[in-house]
């Protein structure tokens, strides 16, 4: 996926089609221009003064766009580079489905705002935006839910990949020790590292089976055309697939790969687990297991740089023990320090000598609300809240920024195969509706826990 123009990492949004990207702004006040030199901002729509009820309440702000005649239209923020420009002389659009806006912040040039974008703010709910410009078709999803302390999920999970009974298998509707996991919100598709089947499956939500997009067709091993397990799965913005293996090999596969495609070696670490690619830079972050360090591989590089740890295994603030993965958000690196039962936070520009901050756990192994037990994965939402796959506690913990303890959002804490139970949750991601997808590792399945309450 190639982004057009400047974007900001906002995980609450899904964007892209045919090399076009759309960006909706999660600002609580103004809409900043993508062209920073314009020093422009837009006011949010004033719902109470809108006599024609053109903008209903939504968790995502809508902004007050104006025509040359000062007529107001409410719509979310839209990436300027995908919009058609108005005719300079007539201030009109070539499409009857758009209106010419003069205060868009895009540039001195007026742009055409699709009427379908204004419909999003009229409904105040989830909506799909589709419109055509002279050069491309654009589709994007607008979400009304921004997660909060009041958000809740259904406690009964639905199996969306694998066998609901927890049994392993080798068929395309089965999994065997799933570990690596990537979810593409734009296409509602899961990519699963089916570890002990030595393959990666592409599995659209709603499908009953997956398709092999990378596989071990050359025997178990650690050379470029072999897999000895699939622990990490990630994609860059150009559609290249990256995988990590037990032996520390990180491989790269071209877009639209299949079971016969051979990957190329990117780099070698001393044992690997989950991997993460920063969607803004395409830099890859990986565990170097035996070195107890997190390494960064910049885009198009084949060498790694230690950016956290690497000071021997231990429990110091610049040390790790039994690492599982990393996550990057808002210029911060979050590290799953599984052996120390904690989540650590570092600035991205740090080095191996830098001390991190404990942001969850760190109180020994246990199942109290202020403890974790061998956590496996972490993700961060727009408010800085952590969601942690608390492995040996068989639960998913939500840990608010600066909090001293977390709360359980799914899982009973007791391993089992029932729909409300987990058995070593290995990974987690949100889909485009904020439903929670969990890699239920020892149950050989992916579980979806549907969002039941956005906010109260």
CSV table of N, CA and C in Angstrom, one decimal, residues 129-246:
chain,number,residue,atom,x,y,z
A,129,UNK,N,-17.1,5.4,3.0
A,129,UNK,CA,-16.9,6.4,2.1
A,129,UNK,C,-16.4,5.9,0.7
A,130,UNK,N,-17.1,6.1,-0.3
A,130,UNK,CA,-16.6,5.7,-1.7
A,130,UNK,C,-16.8,6.9,-2.6
A,131,UNK,N,-15.8,7.3,-3.3
A,131,UNK,CA,-16.0,8.3,-4.3
A,131,UNK,C,-14.9,8.2,-5.4
A,132,UNK,N,-15.1,8.7,-6.5
A,132,UNK,CA,-14.1,8.7,-7.6
A,132,UNK,C,-13.6,10.1,-7.9
A,133,UNK,N,-12.3,10.1,-8.2
A,133,UNK,CA,-11.7,11.3,-8.7
A,133,UNK,C,-11.3,11.1,-10.1
A,134,UNK,N,-10.8,12.0,-10.8
A,134,UNK,CA,-10.4,11.7,-12.2
A,134,UNK,C,-9.4,10.6,-12.4
A,135,UNK,N,-8.6,10.4,-11.3
A,135,UNK,CA,-7.5,9.4,-11.5
A,135,UNK,C,-7.6,8.1,-10.6
A,136,UNK,N,-8.6,8.1,-9.7
A,136,UNK,CA,-8.6,6.9,-8.8
A,136,UNK,C,-9.9,6.8,-8.1
A,137,UNK,N,-10.2,5.6,-7.7
A,137,UNK,CA,-11.3,5.3,-6.8
A,137,UNK,C,-10.8,5.2,-5.4
A,138,UNK,N,-11.6,5.9,-4.5
A,138,UNK,CA,-11.2,5.9,-3.1
A,138,UNK,C,-12.2,5.3,-2.2
A,139,UNK,N,-11.8,4.5,-1.3
A,139,UNK,CA,-12.8,3.9,-0.4
A,139,UNK,C,-12.1,4.0,1.0
A,140,UNK,N,-12.9,4.3,2.0
A,140,UNK,CA,-12.4,4.3,3.4
A,140,UNK,C,-13.6,4.2,4.3
A,141,UNK,N,-13.2,3.8,5.5
A,141,UNK,CA,-14.2,3.5,6.6
A,141,UNK,C,-14.1,4.6,7.6
A,142,UNK,N,-15.2,5.2,8.0
A,142,UNK,CA,-15.2,6.1,9.1
A,142,UNK,C,-15.8,5.5,10.3
A,143,UNK,N,-15.1,5.6,11.4
A,143,UNK,CA,-15.6,4.9,12.7
A,143,UNK,C,-16.0,5.9,13.7
A,144,UNK,N,-17.1,5.6,14.3
A,144,UNK,CA,-17.6,6.6,15.3
A,144,UNK,C,-17.1,6.2,16.7
A,145,UNK,N,-16.5,5.0,16.9
A,145,UNK,CA,-16.1,4.6,18.2
A,145,UNK,C,-14.6,4.9,18.4
A,146,UNK,N,-14.3,5.6,19.5
A,146,UNK,CA,-12.9,5.8,20.0
A,146,UNK,C,-12.9,5.1,21.4
A,147,UNK,N,-12.1,4.2,21.5
A,147,UNK,CA,-12.1,3.4,22.8
A,147,UNK,C,-11.8,4.3,24.0
A,148,UNK,N,-12.5,3.9,25.1
A,148,UNK,CA,-12.4,4.7,26.3
A,148,UNK,C,-12.4,3.7,27.5
A,149,UNK,N,-12.4,4.3,28.7
A,149,UNK,CA,-12.4,3.4,29.9
A,149,UNK,C,-13.7,2.7,30.1
A,150,UNK,N,-14.8,3.1,29.3
A,150,UNK,CA,-16.1,2.5,29.4
A,150,UNK,C,-16.2,1.4,28.4
A,151,UNK,N,-15.3,1.2,27.5
A,151,UNK,CA,-15.4,0.2,26.4
A,151,UNK,C,-15.4,-1.2,27.0
A,152,UNK,N,-16.3,-2.0,26.4
A,152,UNK,CA,-16.5,-3.4,26.9
A,152,UNK,C,-16.6,-4.3,25.7
A,153,UNK,N,-16.2,-5.6,25.9
A,153,UNK,CA,-16.2,-6.6,24.9
A,153,UNK,C,-17.1,-7.8,25.4
A,154,UNK,N,-17.7,-8.4,24.4
A,154,UNK,CA,-18.5,-9.6,24.7
A,154,UNK,C,-17.5,-10.7,25.3
A,155,UNK,N,-17.9,-11.3,26.3
A,155,UNK,CA,-17.0,-12.3,27.0
A,155,UNK,C,-17.0,-13.6,26.3
A,156,UNK,N,-17.9,-13.9,25.4
A,156,UNK,CA,-18.0,-15.1,24.6
A,156,UNK,C,-17.3,-14.9,23.3
A,157,UNK,N,-16.2,-15.6,23.0
A,157,UNK,CA,-15.5,-15.4,21.8
A,157,UNK,C,-16.1,-16.2,20.6
A,158,UNK,N,-15.8,-15.8,19.4
A,158,UNK,CA,-16.2,-16.5,18.2
A,158,UNK,C,-15.0,-16.9,17.5
A,159,UNK,N,-14.9,-18.2,17.1
A,159,UNK,CA,-13.7,-18.7,16.4
A,159,UNK,C,-13.7,-18.2,15.0
A,160,UNK,N,-12.7,-17.4,14.5
A,160,UNK,CA,-12.7,-16.9,13.2
A,160,UNK,C,-11.6,-17.6,12.3
A,161,UNK,N,-10.8,-18.4,13.0
A,161,UNK,CA,-9.8,-19.3,12.2
A,161,UNK,C,-9.4,-20.4,13.1
A,162,UNK,N,-9.3,-21.6,12.5
A,162,UNK,CA,-9.0,-22.8,13.3
A,162,UNK,C,-10.2,-23.5,13.8
A,163,UNK,N,-10.0,-24.5,14.6
A,163,UNK,CA,-11.0,-25.4,15.1
A,163,UNK,C,-11.5,-24.9,16.4
A,164,UNK,N,-12.8,-24.6,16.6
A,164,UNK,CA,-13.4,-24.1,17.8
A,164,UNK,C,-13.1,-25.0,19.0
A,165,UNK,N,-12.9,-26.3,18.8
A,165,UNK,CA,-12.7,-27.3,19.8
A,165,UNK,C,-11.3,-27.1,20.4
A,166,UNK,N,-10.4,-26.5,19.7
A,166,UNK,CA,-9.0,-26.3,20.2
A,166,UNK,C,-8.1,-27.4,19.6
A,167,UNK,N,-8.6,-28.3,18.8
A,167,UNK,CA,-7.8,-29.3,18.2
A,167,UNK,C,-6.9,-28.8,17.1
A,168,UNK,N,-5.7,-29.3,17.0
A,168,UNK,CA,-4.8,-28.8,15.9
A,168,UNK,C,-5.0,-29.7,14.7
A,169,UNK,N,-4.4,-29.2,13.5
A,169,UNK,CA,-4.6,-30.0,12.3
A,169,UNK,C,-3.8,-29.3,11.2
A,170,UNK,N,-3.7,-30.0,10.0
A,170,UNK,CA,-2.9,-29.5,8.9
A,170,UNK,C,-3.8,-29.0,7.7
A,171,UNK,N,-5.1,-29.2,7.8
A,171,UNK,CA,-5.9,-28.8,6.7
A,171,UNK,C,-6.0,-27.2,6.7
A,172,UNK,N,-6.5,-26.7,5.6
A,172,UNK,CA,-6.5,-25.2,5.4
A,172,UNK,C,-7.5,-24.5,6.3
A,173,UNK,N,-8.4,-25.3,7.0
A,173,UNK,CA,-9.3,-24.8,8.0
A,173,UNK,C,-8.8,-25.0,9.4
A,174,UNK,N,-7.6,-25.4,9.5
A,174,UNK,CA,-7.0,-25.8,10.8
A,174,UNK,C,-5.7,-25.1,11.0
A,175,UNK,N,-5.3,-24.9,12.3
A,175,UNK,CA,-4.1,-24.3,12.7
A,175,UNK,C,-3.3,-25.3,13.6
A,176,UNK,N,-2.0,-25.1,13.7
A,176,UNK,CA,-1.2,-25.9,14.7
A,176,UNK,C,-0.2,-24.9,15.3
A,177,UNK,N,-0.5,-24.5,16.5
A,177,UNK,CA,0.4,-23.6,17.3
A,177,UNK,C,0.6,-22.3,16.6
A,178,UNK,N,-0.5,-21.5,16.4
A,178,UNK,CA,-0.4,-20.2,15.7
A,178,UNK,C,0.4,-19.2,16.7
A,179,UNK,N,1.3,-18.4,16.1
A,179,UNK,CA,2.1,-17.5,16.9
A,179,UNK,C,2.0,-16.1,16.2
A,180,UNK,N,2.7,-16.0,15.0
A,180,UNK,CA,2.7,-14.7,14.4
A,180,UNK,C,1.3,-14.3,13.9
A,181,UNK,N,1.0,-13.0,13.9
A,181,UNK,CA,-0.3,-12.5,13.5
A,181,UNK,C,-0.2,-11.1,13.0
A,182,UNK,N,-0.9,-10.8,11.9
A,182,UNK,CA,-1.0,-9.5,11.4
A,182,UNK,C,-2.4,-9.3,10.8
A,183,UNK,N,-3.0,-8.1,11.1
A,183,UNK,CA,-4.4,-7.9,10.6
A,183,UNK,C,-4.4,-6.6,9.8
A,184,UNK,N,-5.0,-6.8,8.6
A,184,UNK,CA,-5.1,-5.6,7.6
A,184,UNK,C,-6.5,-5.1,7.7
A,185,UNK,N,-6.7,-3.9,8.3
A,185,UNK,CA,-8.0,-3.4,8.5
A,185,UNK,C,-8.6,-3.0,7.1
A,186,UNK,N,-7.8,-2.6,6.2
A,186,UNK,CA,-8.4,-2.1,4.9
A,186,UNK,C,-9.1,-3.2,4.1
A,187,UNK,N,-8.6,-4.5,4.3
A,187,UNK,CA,-9.2,-5.6,3.6
A,187,UNK,C,-9.9,-6.6,4.5
A,188,UNK,N,-9.9,-6.3,5.8
A,188,UNK,CA,-10.5,-7.2,6.8
A,188,UNK,C,-9.9,-8.6,6.7
A,189,UNK,N,-8.6,-8.7,6.6
A,189,UNK,CA,-7.9,-9.9,6.4
A,189,UNK,C,-6.8,-10.2,7.5
A,190,UNK,N,-6.8,-11.5,8.0
A,190,UNK,CA,-5.8,-11.9,8.9
A,190,UNK,C,-4.7,-12.6,8.2
A,191,UNK,N,-3.5,-12.4,8.7
A,191,UNK,CA,-2.3,-13.2,8.2
A,191,UNK,C,-1.7,-13.9,9.4
A,192,UNK,N,-1.7,-15.2,9.3
A,192,UNK,CA,-1.4,-16.0,10.5
A,192,UNK,C,-0.2,-16.8,10.3
A,193,UNK,N,0.8,-16.7,11.3
A,193,UNK,CA,1.9,-17.5,11.3
A,193,UNK,C,1.6,-18.9,11.9
A,194,UNK,N,1.3,-19.8,11.1
A,194,UNK,CA,0.9,-21.2,11.5
A,194,UNK,C,2.1,-22.0,11.8
A,195,UNK,N,2.6,-21.8,13.0
A,195,UNK,CA,4.0,-22.1,13.4
A,195,UNK,C,4.4,-23.5,13.1
A,196,UNK,N,3.7,-24.5,13.6
A,196,UNK,CA,4.1,-25.9,13.5
A,196,UNK,C,3.6,-26.6,12.2
A,197,UNK,N,2.8,-25.8,11.4
A,197,UNK,CA,2.5,-26.2,10.1
A,197,UNK,C,3.5,-25.6,9.1
A,198,UNK,N,4.4,-24.7,9.6
A,198,UNK,CA,5.5,-24.1,8.8
A,198,UNK,C,4.9,-23.4,7.6
A,199,UNK,N,4.0,-22.5,7.8
A,199,UNK,CA,3.3,-21.8,6.7
A,199,UNK,C,2.7,-20.5,7.2
A,200,UNK,N,2.4,-19.7,6.3
A,200,UNK,CA,1.7,-18.4,6.6
A,200,UNK,C,0.4,-18.4,5.8
A,201,UNK,N,-0.7,-18.2,6.5
A,201,UNK,CA,-2.0,-18.3,5.9
A,201,UNK,C,-2.6,-16.9,5.8
A,202,UNK,N,-3.2,-16.6,4.6
A,202,UNK,CA,-4.0,-15.4,4.4
A,202,UNK,C,-5.5,-15.8,4.6
A,203,UNK,N,-6.2,-15.2,5.6
A,203,UNK,CA,-7.5,-15.7,6.0
A,203,UNK,C,-8.4,-14.5,6.2
A,204,UNK,N,-9.2,-14.1,5.1
A,204,UNK,CA,-10.2,-13.0,5.3
A,204,UNK,C,-11.2,-13.3,6.4
A,205,UNK,N,-11.6,-12.3,7.1
A,205,UNK,CA,-12.6,-12.5,8.1
A,205,UNK,C,-13.9,-13.0,7.5
A,206,UNK,N,-14.5,-14.0,8.0
A,206,UNK,CA,-15.8,-14.6,7.4
A,206,UNK,C,-15.5,-15.8,6.6
A,207,UNK,N,-14.3,-16.0,6.2
A,207,UNK,CA,-14.0,-17.2,5.4
A,207,UNK,C,-13.8,-18.4,6.3
A,208,UNK,N,-14.1,-19.6,5.8
A,208,UNK,CA,-14.0,-20.8,6.6
A,208,UNK,C,-12.6,-21.5,6.5
A,209,UNK,N,-11.7,-21.0,5.6
A,209,UNK,CA,-10.4,-21.5,5.5
A,209,UNK,C,-9.4,-20.5,5.0
A,210,UNK,N,-8.1,-20.8,5.1
A,210,UNK,CA,-7.1,-19.8,4.7
A,210,UNK,C,-6.4,-20.3,3.4
A,211,UNK,N,-5.6,-19.4,2.9
A,211,UNK,CA,-4.8,-19.7,1.7
A,211,UNK,C,-3.3,-19.5,2.0
A,212,UNK,N,-2.5,-20.5,1.6
A,212,UNK,CA,-1.1,-20.4,1.9
A,212,UNK,C,-0.4,-19.3,1.0
A,213,UNK,N,0.3,-18.4,1.7
A,213,UNK,CA,1.0,-17.4,0.9
A,213,UNK,C,2.5,-17.5,1.1
A,214,UNK,N,2.9,-18.3,2.0
A,214,UNK,CA,4.4,-18.6,2.2
A,214,UNK,C,4.4,-20.0,2.9
A,215,UNK,N,5.3,-20.9,2.5
A,215,UNK,CA,5.2,-22.2,3.1
A,215,UNK,C,6.6,-22.8,3.1
A,216,UNK,N,6.8,-23.8,3.9
A,216,UNK,CA,8.0,-24.6,4.0
A,216,UNK,C,8.0,-25.7,3.0
A,217,UNK,N,8.4,-25.5,1.8
A,217,UNK,CA,8.4,-26.5,0.8
A,217,UNK,C,9.7,-27.2,0.6
A,218,UNK,N,10.7,-26.8,1.4
A,218,UNK,CA,12.1,-27.3,1.2
A,218,UNK,C,12.7,-28.0,2.4
A,219,UNK,N,11.8,-28.5,3.3
A,219,UNK,CA,12.3,-29.1,4.5
A,219,UNK,C,12.5,-28.1,5.6
A,220,UNK,N,12.5,-28.6,6.8
A,220,UNK,CA,12.7,-27.7,8.0
A,220,UNK,C,14.1,-27.3,8.1
A,221,UNK,N,14.4,-26.0,8.2
A,221,UNK,CA,15.8,-25.5,8.3
A,221,UNK,C,15.8,-24.0,8.4
A,222,UNK,N,17.0,-23.5,8.2
A,222,UNK,CA,17.2,-22.1,8.4
A,222,UNK,C,17.9,-21.4,7.2
A,223,UNK,N,17.9,-22.0,6.1
A,223,UNK,CA,18.5,-21.3,4.9
A,223,UNK,C,17.3,-20.5,4.2
A,224,UNK,N,17.6,-19.8,3.2
A,224,UNK,CA,16.7,-18.8,2.7
A,224,UNK,C,15.4,-19.4,2.2
A,225,UNK,N,15.4,-20.6,1.7
A,225,UNK,CA,14.2,-21.2,1.2
A,225,UNK,C,13.5,-22.2,2.1
A,226,UNK,N,13.8,-22.1,3.4
A,226,UNK,CA,13.3,-23.0,4.4
A,226,UNK,C,12.7,-22.2,5.6
A,227,UNK,N,11.8,-22.8,6.3
A,227,UNK,CA,11.2,-22.3,7.5
A,227,UNK,C,11.4,-23.3,8.6
A,228,UNK,N,11.7,-22.8,9.8
A,228,UNK,CA,11.8,-23.8,11.0
A,228,UNK,C,10.7,-23.3,12.0
A,229,UNK,N,9.7,-22.7,11.5
A,229,UNK,CA,8.6,-22.1,12.4
A,229,UNK,C,8.3,-20.7,11.9
A,230,UNK,N,7.2,-20.2,12.3
A,230,UNK,CA,6.8,-18.9,11.9
A,230,UNK,C,6.3,-18.2,13.2
A,231,UNK,N,7.2,-17.3,13.7
A,231,UNK,CA,6.9,-16.6,15.0
A,231,UNK,C,6.5,-15.2,14.8
A,232,UNK,N,6.9,-14.6,13.7
A,232,UNK,CA,6.5,-13.2,13.5
A,232,UNK,C,6.0,-13.0,12.1
A,233,UNK,N,5.0,-12.1,11.9
A,233,UNK,CA,4.4,-11.8,10.6
A,233,UNK,C,4.2,-10.3,10.6
A,234,UNK,N,4.6,-9.6,9.5
A,234,UNK,CA,4.4,-8.2,9.4
A,234,UNK,C,4.5,-7.8,7.9
A,235,UNK,N,3.9,-6.7,7.6
A,235,UNK,CA,3.9,-6.2,6.2
A,235,UNK,C,4.4,-4.7,6.2
A,236,UNK,N,5.1,-4.4,5.2
A,236,UNK,CA,5.5,-3.0,5.0
A,236,UNK,C,4.5,-2.2,4.2
A,237,UNK,N,4.7,-1.0,3.9
A,237,UNK,CA,3.7,-0.2,3.2
A,237,UNK,C,3.6,-0.5,1.7
A,238,UNK,N,4.6,-1.2,1.2
A,238,UNK,CA,4.6,-1.6,-0.2
A,238,UNK,C,4.1,-3.0,-0.4
A,239,UNK,N,3.6,-3.7,0.6
A,239,UNK,CA,3.0,-5.0,0.5
A,239,UNK,C,3.9,-6.1,0.6
A,240,UNK,N,5.2,-5.9,1.0
A,240,UNK,CA,6.1,-7.0,1.2
A,240,UNK,C,5.8,-7.7,2.6
A,241,UNK,N,5.9,-9.0,2.6
A,241,UNK,CA,5.6,-9.8,3.8
A,241,UNK,C,7.0,-10.1,4.5
A,242,UNK,N,7.0,-9.9,5.8
A,242,UNK,CA,8.2,-10.2,6.5
A,242,UNK,C,7.9,-11.3,7.6
A,243,UNK,N,8.8,-12.3,7.8
A,243,UNK,CA,8.6,-13.3,8.7
A,243,UNK,C,9.8,-13.5,9.6
A,244,UNK,N,9.6,-14.0,10.8
A,244,UNK,CA,10.7,-14.4,11.7
A,244,UNK,C,10.6,-15.8,12.1
A,245,UNK,N,11.7,-16.5,12.3
A,245,UNK,CA,11.8,-17.9,12.6
A,245,UNK,C,12.5,-18.2,13.9
A,246,UNK,N,12.4,-19.4,14.4
A,246,UNK,CA,13.1,-19.8,15.6
A,246,UNK,C,14.6,-19.5,15.5
